[in-house]
């Protein structure tokens, strides 16, 4: 099915600002779903609140637009009741790691079979450009007029340390990787996390004196490198892209089914 | 054999003039027109890489190939 058949055309043009990276994530994600040949009725997309979270309004799947930071909790409920469905949870960096940080680490720890996509623009877009746990030191934001002094999380390390069994990172500039990693993440049985560096030209770009959206994409091109590359050894400041974790571990819904079986046997006697 | 590009369609209703497709086209096939919408300047140079289409945040540009209905 062509990618455009997966969108709710009646809501286009979408609400995102010119050049917002979230639209590129949407395209890559739909490309992945198309290549996997998933039927609309077999996909559930659950989001919280934020510019990024509006993504669920534009896709013609089963969709839930829930509460800020709580998308993974709702998604867990859906997956538990209908484990045969593909559950995908797109989140902003604030949504996933500030207000939703606790849900994020515990979903990783449980290894429940769903795909979390962190659309990381390093700022709160929807509420006017406050810094997030992903902004990092030296970044200007509405709430950091003299620049942020907070260290940022490394999503890959956070997800790995919390127990996620598939972890990848790329940027919207590398749009074929977006598609490829999301595809592999959906296929992976267990909790998968794909961090996608995205751009908010309206707040992050303006506050940090980046000329335009193309300069932001050039940054992704020039400051990232495939994981384990020689370039990273030569320049440790480069951000690595690639698949960082891909391991098999018993999945949460399966384990829960075992509990249900054991309990029913006991009841039947 | 490389597929032959038939046309590049810009949906002017959806295009927001961000310029990503123009800036990153490896063959400089595209430009922004007077109304700040993407437009084709030189279709013959297009190599059909589809990067414009894939990187467009607005689903506003589509590369169509000859002998092939695939979009
Ligand atoms: C419980 C609650 N707290 C705060 C808010 C306000 N709020 C809405 S979106 C948002 C942050 C959005 O940033 P992010 O998740 O990074 O997504 P982006 O908009 O950048 O895509 C906040 C703080 C809210 N809606 N609900
Ligand atoms: S404010 Fe930023 S994140 Fe929100 S739509 Fe605009 S560019 Fe995108
Ligand atoms: S398909 Fe490639 S070469 Fe052709 S216009 Fe698009 S980006 Fe340029
Ligand atoms: S990338 Fe898309 S929205 Fe931006 S100028 Fe090109 S066609 Fe228009």
Short mmCIF file of C-alpha atoms and ligand atoms in Angstrom, two decimals:
data_model
loop_
_atom_site.label_atom_id
_atom_site.label_comp_id
_atom_site.label_asym_id
_atom_site.label_seq_id
_atom_site.Cartn_x
_atom_site.Cartn_y
_atom_site.Cartn_z
CA UNK A 1 0.00 0.00 0.00
CA UNK A 2 1.51 3.40 -0.93
CA UNK A 3 2.66 5.43 2.07
CA UNK A 4 0.04 8.10 1.41
CA UNK A 5 -2.76 5.58 1.90
CA UNK A 6 -1.76 5.32 5.54
CA UNK A 7 -2.39 9.00 6.28
CA UNK A 8 -5.58 10.84 7.13
CA UNK A 9 -5.42 13.22 4.19
CA UNK A 10 -8.33 15.27 5.46
CA UNK A 11 -6.11 16.73 8.18
CA UNK A 12 -3.41 17.91 5.76
CA UNK A 13 -1.56 20.22 5.42
CA UNK A 14 -0.54 19.25 8.94
CA UNK A 15 -0.13 21.63 11.86
CA UNK A 16 3.67 21.41 12.19
CA UNK A 17 5.78 24.48 11.35
CA UNK A 18 7.65 24.73 8.01
CA UNK A 19 10.70 22.47 8.19
CA UNK A 20 9.70 20.71 11.44
CA UNK A 21 11.48 17.36 11.59
CA UNK A 22 8.44 15.55 12.96
CA UNK A 23 6.98 15.27 9.45
CA UNK A 24 10.12 13.50 8.25
CA UNK A 25 9.84 11.01 11.11
CA UNK A 26 6.23 10.40 10.08
CA UNK A 27 7.29 9.68 6.50
CA UNK A 28 10.06 7.29 7.58
CA UNK A 29 7.78 5.49 10.00
CA UNK A 30 5.11 4.97 7.36
CA UNK A 31 7.78 3.76 4.93
CA UNK A 32 8.76 1.11 7.49
CA UNK A 33 5.16 0.03 8.02
CA UNK A 34 4.60 -0.11 4.27
CA UNK A 35 7.67 -2.31 3.71
CA UNK A 36 6.55 -4.63 6.47
CA UNK A 37 3.18 -4.86 4.71
CA UNK A 38 1.25 -4.26 7.93
CA UNK A 39 -2.49 -3.83 7.64
CA UNK A 40 -4.02 -0.70 9.13
CA UNK A 41 -6.09 -2.75 11.53
CA UNK A 42 -2.99 -4.45 12.94
CA UNK A 43 -1.26 -1.25 14.05
CA UNK A 44 -1.99 0.76 17.18
CA UNK A 45 -0.25 4.06 17.66
CA UNK A 46 -0.34 5.64 21.09
CA UNK A 47 1.02 9.08 21.94
CA UNK A 48 1.09 11.55 24.82
CA UNK A 49 1.12 15.33 24.39
CA UNK A 50 3.49 17.57 22.44
CA UNK A 51 4.01 18.64 18.84
CA UNK A 52 5.52 15.20 18.24
CA UNK A 53 2.54 13.46 19.82
CA UNK A 54 0.22 15.03 17.25
CA UNK A 55 1.62 12.47 14.85
CA UNK A 56 -1.12 10.00 15.80
CA UNK A 57 -3.77 12.34 14.44
CA UNK A 58 -2.34 11.98 10.96
CA UNK A 59 -2.14 8.20 10.64
CA UNK A 60 -5.01 5.93 9.67
CA UNK A 61 -4.40 3.22 12.26
CA UNK A 62 -6.01 2.60 15.63
CA UNK A 63 -4.80 5.67 17.49
CA UNK A 64 -4.84 6.97 21.05
CA UNK A 65 -3.80 10.54 21.91
CA UNK A 66 -3.43 10.36 25.68
CA UNK A 67 -1.73 12.28 28.50
CA UNK A 68 1.65 13.99 28.57
CA UNK A 69 4.30 11.43 29.53
CA UNK A 70 1.84 8.55 29.94
CA UNK A 71 1.69 7.12 26.43
CA UNK A 72 3.68 4.02 27.40
CA UNK A 73 1.31 3.27 30.27
CA UNK A 74 -1.73 3.38 27.95
CA UNK A 75 0.19 1.40 25.35
CA UNK A 76 1.02 -1.26 27.93
CA UNK A 77 -2.68 -1.66 28.64
CA UNK A 78 -3.44 -2.05 24.92
CA UNK A 79 -0.64 -4.55 24.39
CA UNK A 80 -1.66 -6.60 27.41
CA UNK A 81 -5.23 -6.97 26.20
CA UNK A 82 -4.38 -7.47 22.50
CA UNK A 83 -0.82 -8.84 22.31
CA UNK A 84 -1.24 -9.70 18.61
CA UNK A 85 -1.31 -6.01 17.60
CA UNK A 86 1.75 -3.94 16.70
CA UNK A 87 1.98 -1.15 19.23
CA UNK A 88 4.05 1.90 18.31
CA UNK A 89 4.58 4.82 20.67
CA UNK A 90 5.99 8.06 19.25
CA UNK A 91 7.12 10.52 21.93
CA UNK A 92 8.84 13.89 22.22
CA UNK A 93 12.04 14.17 24.26
CA UNK A 94 10.15 15.99 27.03
CA UNK A 95 7.28 13.54 26.88
CA UNK A 96 9.61 10.51 27.02
CA UNK A 97 12.35 11.61 29.42
CA UNK A 98 11.03 14.46 31.59
CA UNK A 99 7.44 13.91 32.73
CA UNK A 100 7.43 10.40 31.22
CA UNK A 101 10.91 9.34 32.32
CA UNK A 102 9.65 6.88 34.90
CA UNK A 103 7.27 5.16 32.49
CA UNK A 104 10.09 5.01 29.98
CA UNK A 105 12.62 3.21 32.17
CA UNK A 106 10.04 0.76 33.49
CA UNK A 107 8.73 -0.12 30.04
CA UNK A 108 12.35 -0.83 29.06
CA UNK A 109 12.84 -2.94 32.18
CA UNK A 110 9.77 -5.10 31.53
CA UNK A 111 10.75 -5.81 27.94
CA UNK A 112 7.17 -5.56 26.71
CA UNK A 113 6.90 -6.06 22.95
CA UNK A 114 6.33 -2.57 21.57
CA UNK A 115 8.25 0.16 19.79
CA UNK A 116 9.05 3.51 21.37
CA UNK A 117 10.16 6.26 19.01
CA UNK A 118 11.78 9.27 20.67
CA UNK A 119 11.50 12.29 18.38
CA UNK A 120 14.31 14.25 19.96
CA UNK A 121 14.37 17.94 19.06
CA UNK A 122 16.04 18.81 22.39
CA UNK A 123 13.34 21.28 23.42
CA UNK A 124 9.67 21.57 24.36
CA UNK A 125 8.19 22.71 21.07
CA UNK A 126 4.51 22.78 21.91
CA UNK A 127 4.76 24.94 25.01
CA UNK A 128 7.13 27.56 23.63
CA UNK A 129 10.72 26.37 23.82
CA UNK A 130 11.56 25.35 27.40
CA UNK A 131 14.70 23.22 27.77
CA UNK A 132 14.30 19.46 28.16
CA UNK A 133 16.46 16.70 29.70
CA UNK A 134 17.89 16.28 26.20
CA UNK A 135 18.93 19.92 25.61
CA UNK A 136 22.32 19.68 27.28
CA UNK A 137 24.72 22.35 28.57
CA UNK A 138 25.15 25.53 26.56
CA UNK A 139 21.77 25.35 24.84
CA UNK A 140 19.51 28.40 24.90
CA UNK A 141 15.83 28.02 25.69
CA UNK A 142 12.95 30.15 26.98
CA UNK A 143 13.75 28.83 30.45
CA UNK A 144 17.51 29.11 29.97
CA UNK A 145 18.14 32.67 28.72
CA UNK A 146 21.79 32.41 29.81
CA UNK A 147 22.01 28.86 28.42
CA UNK A 148 21.33 25.57 30.14
CA UNK A 149 23.69 24.24 32.82
CA UNK A 150 22.05 20.80 32.95
CA UNK A 151 23.77 17.73 31.53
CA UNK A 152 21.61 15.80 29.10
CA UNK A 153 20.58 12.15 29.10
CA UNK A 154 22.00 9.80 26.52
CA UNK A 155 18.83 7.97 25.41
CA UNK A 156 20.78 5.01 24.11
CA UNK A 157 22.54 4.49 27.44
CA UNK A 158 19.35 5.18 29.40
CA UNK A 159 17.42 2.58 27.40
CA UNK A 160 20.25 0.05 27.48
CA UNK A 161 20.76 0.46 31.23
CA UNK A 162 17.02 0.12 31.83
CA UNK A 163 16.81 -3.18 29.97
CA UNK A 164 15.50 -2.39 26.48
CA UNK A 165 16.41 -5.23 24.13
CA UNK A 166 16.61 -3.20 20.90
CA UNK A 167 18.08 0.32 20.86
CA UNK A 168 18.94 2.40 17.79
CA UNK A 169 19.61 6.03 16.98
CA UNK A 170 19.64 8.12 13.83
CA UNK A 171 18.57 11.55 12.56
CA UNK A 172 15.92 12.83 10.17
CA UNK A 173 18.68 13.77 7.73
CA UNK A 174 19.42 10.03 7.46
CA UNK A 175 15.89 9.27 6.41
CA UNK A 176 16.60 5.81 5.01
CA UNK A 177 18.01 4.81 8.39
CA UNK A 178 14.85 6.12 10.05
CA UNK A 179 12.84 3.69 7.94
CA UNK A 180 15.27 0.83 8.37
CA UNK A 181 15.63 1.10 12.16
CA UNK A 182 11.92 1.52 12.77
CA UNK A 183 11.31 -1.53 10.59
CA UNK A 184 13.79 -3.60 12.59
CA UNK A 185 12.40 -2.24 15.85
CA UNK A 186 8.86 -3.30 14.92
CA UNK A 187 10.11 -6.75 13.94
CA UNK A 188 12.04 -7.13 17.19
CA UNK A 189 10.26 -9.13 19.87
CA UNK A 190 10.70 -7.12 23.05
CA UNK A 191 10.88 -3.45 23.99
CA UNK A 192 12.53 -1.46 21.22
CA UNK A 193 13.64 2.15 21.33
CA UNK A 194 14.55 4.26 18.31
CA UNK A 195 15.87 7.74 19.03
CA UNK A 196 15.57 10.07 16.07
CA UNK A 197 17.26 13.45 16.26
CA UNK A 198 14.72 15.86 14.80
CA UNK A 199 14.65 19.63 14.38
CA UNK A 200 12.46 22.35 15.84
CA UNK A 201 13.44 25.35 13.73
CA UNK A 202 10.85 27.53 15.47
CA UNK A 203 12.26 27.31 19.00
CA UNK A 204 15.50 25.35 19.14
CA UNK A 205 16.72 26.86 15.88
CA UNK A 206 15.81 30.45 16.65
CA UNK A 207 16.99 30.40 20.26
CA UNK A 208 20.30 28.89 19.28
CA UNK A 209 20.93 31.21 16.36
CA UNK A 210 20.81 28.55 13.69
CA UNK A 211 20.20 30.27 10.39
CA UNK A 212 17.52 27.97 9.03
CA UNK A 213 16.28 24.42 8.92
CA UNK A 214 18.94 23.41 6.42
CA UNK A 215 21.67 24.41 8.84
CA UNK A 216 20.03 22.14 11.41
CA UNK A 217 20.01 19.22 8.97
CA UNK A 218 23.62 19.95 7.97
CA UNK A 219 24.45 19.62 11.66
CA UNK A 220 22.97 16.11 11.72
CA UNK A 221 24.92 15.26 8.61
CA UNK A 222 28.27 16.63 9.81
CA UNK A 223 28.17 15.74 13.50
CA UNK A 224 27.09 12.11 13.44
CA UNK A 225 28.83 8.95 12.32
CA UNK A 226 28.06 5.22 12.13
CA UNK A 227 28.65 3.43 15.42
CA UNK A 228 32.19 2.10 15.82
CA UNK A 229 33.59 4.18 12.93
CA UNK A 230 37.14 5.45 12.69
CA UNK A 231 35.70 8.99 12.55
CA UNK A 232 34.40 8.56 16.12
CA UNK A 233 37.86 7.53 17.32
CA UNK A 234 39.36 10.60 15.66
CA UNK A 235 36.65 12.93 16.94
CA UNK A 236 34.94 11.75 20.16
CA UNK A 237 32.44 14.62 19.92
CA UNK A 238 30.61 12.99 17.04
CA UNK A 239 27.23 11.43 17.86
CA UNK A 240 27.01 7.77 16.87
CA UNK A 241 24.18 6.40 14.76
CA UNK A 242 23.25 2.76 14.40
CA UNK A 243 21.85 -0.22 16.27
CA UNK A 244 23.40 -0.32 19.73
CA UNK A 245 21.48 -3.15 21.37
CA UNK A 246 19.76 -6.14 19.77
CA UNK A 247 19.33 -9.05 22.15
CA UNK A 248 16.69 -11.69 22.85
CA UNK A 249 15.14 -11.91 26.29
CA UNK A 250 11.82 -13.40 27.38
CA UNK A 251 9.01 -10.98 26.63
CA UNK A 252 6.58 -9.59 29.18
CA UNK A 253 3.22 -10.59 27.63
CA UNK A 254 4.50 -14.16 27.17
CA UNK A 255 5.57 -14.31 30.79
CA UNK A 256 2.20 -12.97 31.85
CA UNK A 257 0.43 -15.66 29.79
CA UNK A 258 2.39 -18.25 31.75
CA UNK A 259 1.10 -16.73 34.95
CA UNK A 260 -2.47 -16.83 33.62
CA UNK A 261 -2.08 -20.50 32.68
CA UNK A 262 -0.59 -21.44 36.03
CA UNK A 263 -3.34 -19.58 37.87
CA UNK A 264 -6.14 -21.16 35.79
CA UNK A 265 -4.78 -24.65 36.45
CA UNK A 266 -4.82 -24.00 40.14
CA UNK A 267 -8.41 -22.76 40.02
CA UNK A 268 -9.55 -25.78 38.00
CA UNK A 269 -7.66 -27.96 40.46
CA UNK B 1 19.00 -0.19 -15.21
CA UNK B 2 18.20 3.08 -13.53
CA UNK B 3 14.54 3.94 -13.58
CA UNK B 4 13.65 6.92 -15.72
CA UNK B 5 12.01 9.83 -13.97
CA UNK B 6 8.75 10.87 -15.57
CA UNK B 7 7.78 13.85 -13.48
CA UNK B 8 8.09 15.51 -10.11
CA UNK B 9 4.79 16.59 -8.66
CA UNK B 10 4.63 19.33 -6.02
CA UNK B 11 1.46 19.65 -4.00
CA UNK B 12 1.40 23.42 -3.59
CA UNK B 13 -1.42 23.20 -1.07
CA UNK B 14 0.75 21.18 1.30
CA UNK B 15 4.23 22.61 0.56
CA UNK B 16 5.34 25.07 3.26
CA UNK B 17 8.41 26.34 1.44
CA UNK B 18 10.92 25.06 3.99
CA UNK B 19 13.50 24.56 1.24
CA UNK B 20 14.84 21.18 2.46
CA UNK B 21 14.21 19.53 -0.90
CA UNK B 22 15.96 22.38 -2.73
CA UNK B 23 19.00 22.49 -0.45
CA UNK B 24 19.70 18.77 -0.36
CA UNK B 25 18.94 17.76 -3.95
CA UNK B 26 22.26 16.39 -5.17
CA UNK B 27 21.60 17.65 -8.71
CA UNK B 28 20.08 21.06 -7.97
CA UNK B 29 16.89 20.16 -9.79
CA UNK B 30 14.59 22.18 -7.57
CA UNK B 31 14.03 25.79 -6.48
CA UNK B 32 11.53 27.80 -4.49
CA UNK B 33 9.25 29.82 -6.78
CA UNK B 34 7.90 33.35 -6.23
CA UNK B 35 5.17 32.09 -3.95
CA UNK B 36 7.78 30.21 -1.89
CA UNK B 37 6.73 26.76 -3.06
CA UNK B 38 9.01 24.04 -4.40
CA UNK B 39 9.28 23.96 -8.20
CA UNK B 40 11.23 21.96 -10.77
CA UNK B 41 13.89 23.79 -12.77
CA UNK B 42 15.72 21.01 -14.55
CA UNK B 43 13.96 17.64 -14.71
CA UNK B 44 16.59 16.18 -17.08
CA UNK B 45 19.26 16.34 -14.38
CA UNK B 46 17.13 14.44 -11.87
CA UNK B 47 18.64 11.06 -10.98
CA UNK B 48 15.49 9.78 -9.27
CA UNK B 49 17.10 9.35 -5.84
CA UNK B 50 13.80 10.39 -4.21
CA UNK B 51 15.63 12.13 -1.37
CA UNK B 52 13.46 15.22 -1.88
CA UNK B 53 10.34 13.13 -1.40
CA UNK B 54 11.71 11.20 1.58
CA UNK B 55 12.97 14.31 3.40
CA UNK B 56 9.96 16.51 2.73
CA UNK B 57 8.28 16.99 6.13
CA UNK B 58 4.99 17.78 4.43
CA UNK B 59 4.40 14.91 1.95
CA UNK B 60 4.32 17.64 -0.68
CA UNK B 61 6.70 16.37 -3.35
CA UNK B 62 6.54 13.12 -5.28
CA UNK B 63 8.91 11.65 -7.88
CA UNK B 64 7.14 9.58 -10.54
CA UNK B 65 8.94 7.08 -12.77
CA UNK B 66 8.26 5.88 -16.31
CA UNK B 67 7.01 2.30 -16.93
CA UNK B 68 6.15 2.00 -13.32
CA UNK B 69 3.19 3.02 -11.30
CA UNK B 70 5.16 2.86 -8.07
CA UNK B 71 5.35 6.28 -6.48
C1 LIG C 1 0.57 16.87 32.80
C2 LIG C 1 1.01 17.92 31.83
N1 LIG C 1 2.05 18.72 32.14
C3 LIG C 1 2.47 19.66 31.29
C4 LIG C 1 1.84 19.82 30.08
C5 LIG C 1 2.31 20.89 29.13
N2 LIG C 1 3.05 20.36 28.00
C6 LIG C 1 2.46 20.05 26.85
S1 LIG C 1 3.51 19.47 25.69
C7 LIG C 1 4.84 19.68 26.74
C8 LIG C 1 6.25 19.37 26.32
C9 LIG C 1 6.42 19.09 24.87
O1 LIG C 1 7.75 18.82 24.57
P1 LIG C 1 8.20 17.45 23.90
O2 LIG C 1 7.61 16.31 24.60
O3 LIG C 1 9.68 17.46 23.83
O4 LIG C 1 7.55 17.48 22.45
P2 LIG C 1 7.67 18.54 21.25
O5 LIG C 1 6.53 19.49 21.43
O6 LIG C 1 9.00 19.21 21.33
O7 LIG C 1 7.52 17.71 20.05
C10 LIG C 1 4.41 20.16 27.98
C11 LIG C 1 5.33 20.47 29.09
C12 LIG C 1 0.76 18.96 29.78
N3 LIG C 1 0.12 19.03 28.62
N4 LIG C 1 0.37 18.04 30.66
S1 LIG C 2 7.17 24.35 17.52
FE1 LIG C 2 8.95 23.15 16.90
S2 LIG C 2 8.40 21.01 17.32
FE2 LIG C 2 6.50 22.22 17.30
S3 LIG C 2 5.72 22.08 15.19
FE3 LIG C 2 6.94 23.95 15.33
S4 LIG C 2 8.99 23.32 14.67
FE4 LIG C 2 7.86 21.45 15.17
S1 LIG C 3 14.81 12.71 -6.96
FE1 LIG C 3 16.86 13.28 -6.22
S2 LIG C 3 17.81 14.30 -7.97
FE2 LIG C 3 15.62 14.22 -8.40
S3 LIG C 3 14.83 16.17 -7.63
FE3 LIG C 3 14.60 14.70 -5.96
S4 LIG C 3 16.48 14.95 -4.74
FE4 LIG C 3 16.84 15.90 -6.75
S1 LIG C 4 10.68 19.91 1.40
FE1 LIG C 4 8.48 19.75 1.00
S2 LIG C 4 7.54 21.43 2.14
FE2 LIG C 4 9.74 21.85 2.02
S3 LIG C 4 9.93 23.15 0.20
FE3 LIG C 4 10.26 21.04 -0.48
S4 LIG C 4 8.22 20.32 -1.13
FE4 LIG C 4 7.91 22.19 0.07
#
